[in-house]
CSV table of C-alpha atoms in Angstrom, one decimal:
chain,number,residue,atom,x,y,z
A,1,MET,CA,-1.4,3.5,17.7
A,2,ARG,CA,-4.9,3.1,17.4
A,3,ASN,CA,-4.8,1.3,14.1
A,4,ILE,CA,-2.1,-0.9,15.6
A,5,ILE,CA,-4.4,-2.0,18.8
A,6,THR,CA,-7.4,-2.7,16.1
A,7,ILE,CA,-5.2,-4.9,14.1
A,8,LEU,CA,-4.3,-7.0,17.0
A,9,THR,CA,-7.6,-7.1,18.4
A,10,LEU,CA,-8.6,-8.5,15.0
A,11,ILE,CA,-5.4,-10.9,15.3
A,12,ILE,CA,-7.1,-12.5,18.4
A,13,SER,CA,-10.8,-12.4,17.2
A,14,LEU,CA,-10.2,-14.2,14.1
A,15,GLN,CA,-7.2,-16.8,15.7
A,16,SER,CA,-10.5,-17.8,17.8
A,17,PHE,CA,-12.4,-18.6,14.8
A,18,ALA,CA,-9.9,-19.9,12.2
A,19,GLN,CA,-10.0,-23.5,11.8
A,20,ASN,CA,-8.1,-25.8,9.1
A,21,SER,CA,-9.2,-24.8,5.7
A,22,TYR,CA,-7.1,-27.4,4.0
A,23,ASP,CA,-4.6,-30.1,3.8
A,24,ILE,CA,-1.2,-28.5,3.1
A,25,GLU,CA,-0.1,-31.8,1.2
A,26,ASN,CA,-3.0,-31.5,-1.0
A,27,ARG,CA,-3.3,-27.6,-2.0
A,28,LYS,CA,-1.4,-27.5,-4.8
A,29,GLY,CA,-3.6,-26.5,-7.8
A,30,LYS,CA,-6.1,-25.0,-5.5
A,31,LEU,CA,-7.5,-20.9,-5.6
A,32,PHE,CA,-7.8,-19.4,-2.3
A,33,PHE,CA,-9.8,-15.9,-1.7
A,34,ASN,CA,-8.9,-13.8,1.3
A,35,ALA,CA,-9.7,-10.3,2.7
A,36,GLY,CA,-7.8,-8.0,5.4
A,37,VAL,CA,-6.7,-5.2,6.6
A,38,GLU,CA,-3.3,-3.4,6.5
A,39,TYR,CA,-1.5,-0.4,8.5
A,40,ARG,CA,1.2,1.1,6.6
A,41,ILE,CA,3.6,3.0,9.0
A,42,THR,CA,4.8,6.4,8.5
A,43,PRO,CA,7.4,6.0,5.5
A,44,ILE,CA,11.1,6.1,5.9
A,45,TYR,CA,13.3,8.4,3.8
A,46,GLN,CA,16.6,10.9,3.7
A,47,ASN,CA,16.2,14.0,5.7
A,48,GLY,CA,16.5,16.5,2.9
A,49,ALA,CA,15.6,14.6,0.1
A,50,GLU,CA,15.0,17.0,-2.8
A,51,LEU,CA,11.2,17.3,-2.9
A,52,ASP,CA,9.8,17.5,-6.7
A,53,ILE,CA,8.3,20.6,-8.0
A,54,ILE,CA,4.5,19.5,-6.8
A,55,ASN,CA,5.7,19.2,-3.2
A,56,THR,CA,7.5,22.7,-2.9
A,57,ARG,CA,4.0,24.5,-2.8
A,58,GLY,CA,2.7,22.2,-0.3
A,59,ALA,CA,0.2,20.3,-2.7
A,60,ILE,CA,1.4,17.2,-1.3
A,61,SER,CA,1.9,15.7,2.1
A,62,VAL,CA,4.4,12.9,1.7
A,63,ASP,CA,3.9,11.6,5.3
A,64,ALA,CA,-0.1,11.5,5.3
A,65,GLN,CA,-0.6,10.2,1.8
A,66,SER,CA,1.6,7.1,2.2
A,67,SER,CA,0.7,6.0,5.6
A,68,GLY,CA,-2.8,5.0,7.2
A,69,THR,CA,-5.2,2.2,7.3
A,70,ALA,CA,-6.2,0.5,3.6
A,71,LEU,CA,-8.2,-2.9,3.0
A,72,ASN,CA,-7.6,-5.8,0.4
A,73,PHE,CA,-9.2,-8.1,-1.2
A,74,GLY,CA,-7.1,-11.1,-3.0
A,75,LEU,CA,-6.3,-14.6,-4.3
A,76,ASN,CA,-3.5,-17.1,-4.0
A,77,TYR,CA,-2.8,-20.0,-6.2
A,78,PHE,CA,-0.9,-22.2,-5.1
A,79,ILE,CA,1.7,-23.5,-8.0
A,80,THR,CA,2.9,-26.2,-5.7
A,81,LYS,CA,2.0,-26.9,-2.0
A,82,ASN,CA,4.7,-24.4,-1.2
A,83,LEU,CA,4.9,-21.8,-3.7
A,84,SER,CA,2.1,-19.8,-4.5
A,85,LEU,CA,1.2,-16.8,-7.0
A,86,GLY,CA,-0.9,-14.1,-5.6
A,87,PHE,CA,-2.9,-10.8,-6.4
A,88,SER,CA,-4.6,-8.3,-4.3
A,89,ASN,CA,-6.2,-5.1,-4.5
A,90,SER,CA,-6.3,-2.4,-1.7
A,91,PHE,CA,-8.6,0.5,-1.0
A,92,ARG,CA,-7.9,3.6,1.2
A,93,TYR,CA,-9.7,6.8,1.4
A,94,ASP,CA,-7.0,9.5,2.0
A,95,ILE,CA,-5.6,12.7,1.3
A,96,ILE,CA,-4.8,13.4,-2.2
A,97,THR,CA,-3.8,17.0,-2.2
A,98,GLN,CA,-3.9,20.0,0.6
A,99,ARG,CA,-5.2,22.9,-0.9
A,100,SER,CA,-2.9,25.5,1.4
A,101,THR,CA,-2.2,27.5,-1.8
A,102,GLU,CA,-5.6,28.8,-2.5
A,103,ILE,CA,-5.5,30.9,0.8
A,104,SER,CA,-4.5,34.2,-0.6
A,105,GLY,CA,-4.4,36.2,2.7
A,106,ASP,CA,-2.2,36.1,6.1
A,107,PHE,CA,-4.6,33.8,7.8
A,108,GLY,CA,-7.3,31.3,6.7
A,109,TYR,CA,-7.8,28.1,6.2
A,110,SER,CA,-8.6,25.4,3.3
A,111,PRO,CA,-9.9,21.7,3.4
A,112,ALA,CA,-7.9,19.1,1.9
A,113,LYS,CA,-9.0,17.4,-1.1
A,114,ASN,CA,-9.5,13.3,0.1
A,115,ASP,CA,-11.0,10.5,-2.1
A,116,LEU,CA,-10.5,6.7,-2.9
A,117,ILE,CA,-6.6,5.8,-3.4
A,118,PHE,CA,-6.0,2.4,-5.1
A,119,GLY,CA,-3.2,-0.3,-5.1
A,120,TYR,CA,-2.5,-3.4,-7.0
A,121,HIS,CA,-0.3,-6.2,-5.4
A,122,PHE,CA,1.3,-8.9,-7.5
A,123,TYR,CA,3.5,-11.4,-5.5
A,124,LEU,CA,5.2,-14.9,-5.0
A,125,ASP,CA,4.5,-16.5,-1.5
A,126,TYR,CA,7.1,-19.4,-0.6
A,127,HIS,CA,5.9,-21.2,2.3
A,128,PHE,CA,8.1,-23.1,5.0
A,129,LYS,CA,6.9,-25.9,7.6
A,130,VAL,CA,8.9,-24.9,10.7
A,131,PHE,CA,5.5,-25.4,13.2
A,132,LYS,CA,3.6,-28.0,14.0
A,133,GLU,CA,0.2,-26.4,13.3
A,134,ALA,CA,1.6,-23.3,11.5
A,135,GLU,CA,4.0,-22.1,8.5
A,136,LEU,CA,6.2,-19.1,7.7
A,137,PHE,CA,6.5,-17.7,4.3
A,138,VAL,CA,8.6,-15.2,2.6
A,139,ARG,CA,7.1,-12.8,-0.2
A,140,LEU,CA,8.6,-10.8,-3.3
A,141,GLY,CA,6.1,-9.2,-5.1
A,142,LYS,CA,5.7,-5.7,-7.2
A,143,SER,CA,2.9,-3.2,-6.3
A,144,PHE,CA,1.6,-0.3,-8.3
A,145,LEU,CA,0.4,2.0,-5.4
A,146,ASN,CA,-1.2,5.8,-5.4
A,147,ARG,CA,-3.8,5.1,-8.3
A,148,GLY,CA,-6.4,7.5,-7.8
A,149,THR,CA,-4.2,10.4,-6.9
A,150,GLU,CA,-4.6,12.3,-10.3
A,151,PHE,CA,-4.7,16.4,-9.6
A,152,GLU,CA,-4.3,19.2,-11.5
A,153,THR,CA,-1.5,22.1,-11.5
A,154,LYS,CA,-1.2,25.8,-12.5
A,155,THR,CA,1.9,27.6,-13.8
A,156,ARG,CA,2.2,30.9,-14.8
A,157,PHE,CA,4.9,32.4,-16.9
A,158,PHE,CA,6.5,36.2,-16.8
A,159,ASP,CA,8.0,38.2,-19.3
A,160,ASN,CA,11.0,40.5,-18.3
A,161,SER,CA,8.6,43.4,-16.9
A,162,GLY,CA,7.0,41.1,-14.9
A,163,ASN,CA,4.0,40.7,-16.9
A,164,PRO,CA,2.0,37.5,-17.1
A,165,THR,CA,2.5,35.9,-20.2
A,166,ILE,CA,1.3,32.3,-20.5
A,167,THR,CA,-0.9,29.9,-17.3
A,168,ALA,CA,-0.2,26.6,-18.1
A,169,PHE,CA,-2.2,23.5,-16.5
A,170,SER,CA,-1.0,20.1,-16.7
A,171,LYS,CA,-2.3,16.6,-14.9
A,172,GLN,CA,-0.2,15.3,-12.1
A,173,ASP,CA,-0.6,12.2,-9.8
A,174,THR,CA,1.6,10.5,-6.9
A,175,ALA,CA,1.5,6.9,-8.6
A,176,TYR,CA,4.5,4.6,-8.3
A,177,GLU,CA,5.8,1.0,-8.4
A,178,PRO,CA,7.5,-0.4,-5.2
A,179,TRP,CA,8.8,-3.8,-4.6
A,180,ASN,CA,7.2,-5.4,-2.1
A,181,PHE,CA,9.7,-7.8,0.7
A,182,ALA,CA,7.5,-9.3,3.6
A,183,LEU,CA,8.1,-11.9,5.9
A,184,GLY,CA,4.5,-14.0,6.7
A,185,TYR,CA,3.0,-16.1,9.4
A,186,LYS,CA,0.1,-18.3,8.2
A,187,LYS,CA,-2.0,-20.7,10.8
A,188,ASN,CA,-5.0,-22.3,9.4
A,189,LYS,CA,-6.8,-19.1,7.8
A,190,LEU,CA,-5.1,-16.3,9.3
A,191,ASN,CA,-2.0,-14.7,7.9
A,192,LEU,CA,-0.2,-12.1,9.8
A,193,ILE,CA,2.7,-10.3,7.5
A,194,LEU,CA,5.3,-7.8,8.4
A,195,GLY,CA,6.6,-5.9,5.2
A,196,THR,CA,7.8,-3.2,3.4
A,197,TYR,CA,7.1,-1.5,0.2
A,198,THR,CA,10.6,0.0,-1.3
A,199,SER,CA,11.5,2.3,-4.2
A,200,SER,CA,14.1,4.8,-5.3
A,201,ILE,CA,11.7,5.9,-8.3
A,202,THR,CA,8.9,8.0,-6.9
A,203,GLU,CA,7.0,11.1,-7.9
A,204,TYR,CA,7.7,12.8,-4.5
A,205,PHE,CA,11.3,13.1,-4.9
A,206,VAL,CA,13.5,14.0,-7.8
A,207,ASP,CA,17.2,13.0,-6.5
A,208,GLY,CA,16.3,9.4,-6.7
A,209,SER,CA,15.7,9.0,-2.8
A,210,SER,CA,14.5,5.6,-1.3
A,211,PHE,CA,11.5,5.6,-0.1
A,212,ILE,CA,10.7,2.5,2.1
A,213,VAL,CA,7.0,2.1,3.5
A,214,PRO,CA,6.8,-0.7,6.7
A,215,TYR,CA,3.3,-2.4,6.6
A,216,LEU,CA,1.5,-4.6,9.1
A,217,ASN,CA,-1.3,-6.9,7.3
A,218,LEU,CA,-3.6,-9.3,8.3
A,219,THR,CA,-5.5,-11.6,6.1
A,220,TYR,CA,-8.1,-14.3,6.7
A,221,ASN,CA,-9.1,-17.2,4.1
A,222,PHE,CA,-12.9,-17.0,3.4
A,223,GLY,CA,-12.8,-19.4,0.6
A,224,LYS,CA,-11.5,-21.7,-2.3
A,225,LEU,CA,-11.7,-23.3,-5.4
């Protein structure tokens, strides 16, 4: 709730400074630069979905890793006055793994590992002039999320007598590539976007469960070429 209030405050503040940065009729062939903040709401997925083995040991908190605030920087190139091709890079500092498996006794604690998590977003926006001084636009894109979430797992194998025989280490991550569907409102330099990252293939689950991350994005255009 605090993050949503912060985003709404930014909307009000930026709107007071926003001025028309370009003529809609003349933006074809122009490249625009932007920066913004995104709040990812708690993900939606099937209750009882079959977790991957890396999660059955408590290594990953699915909800914590997939929600929260991200900063983003991007650009949009207008192919026509209504159609634009965009790219943005998002940054988050959030949980990678929670190291509860390192607690050997009945009681204790272990800090979670946090680090930068990156996302790369490619999309097409189509704009509709439906208001006198504003537009709506729809977005279809492909995102590459959870880059930078690499960690190592340890597996020990035992013989028929219960004696350890082999200890194997492997590299894992929770990166996945969802579709990005969104509806946006644009007025002057300010964009407000409500969307979802949607995929049925993630490293969180092994049974093809749909995984949806709703998000609210506020972006400000600060320059052009």
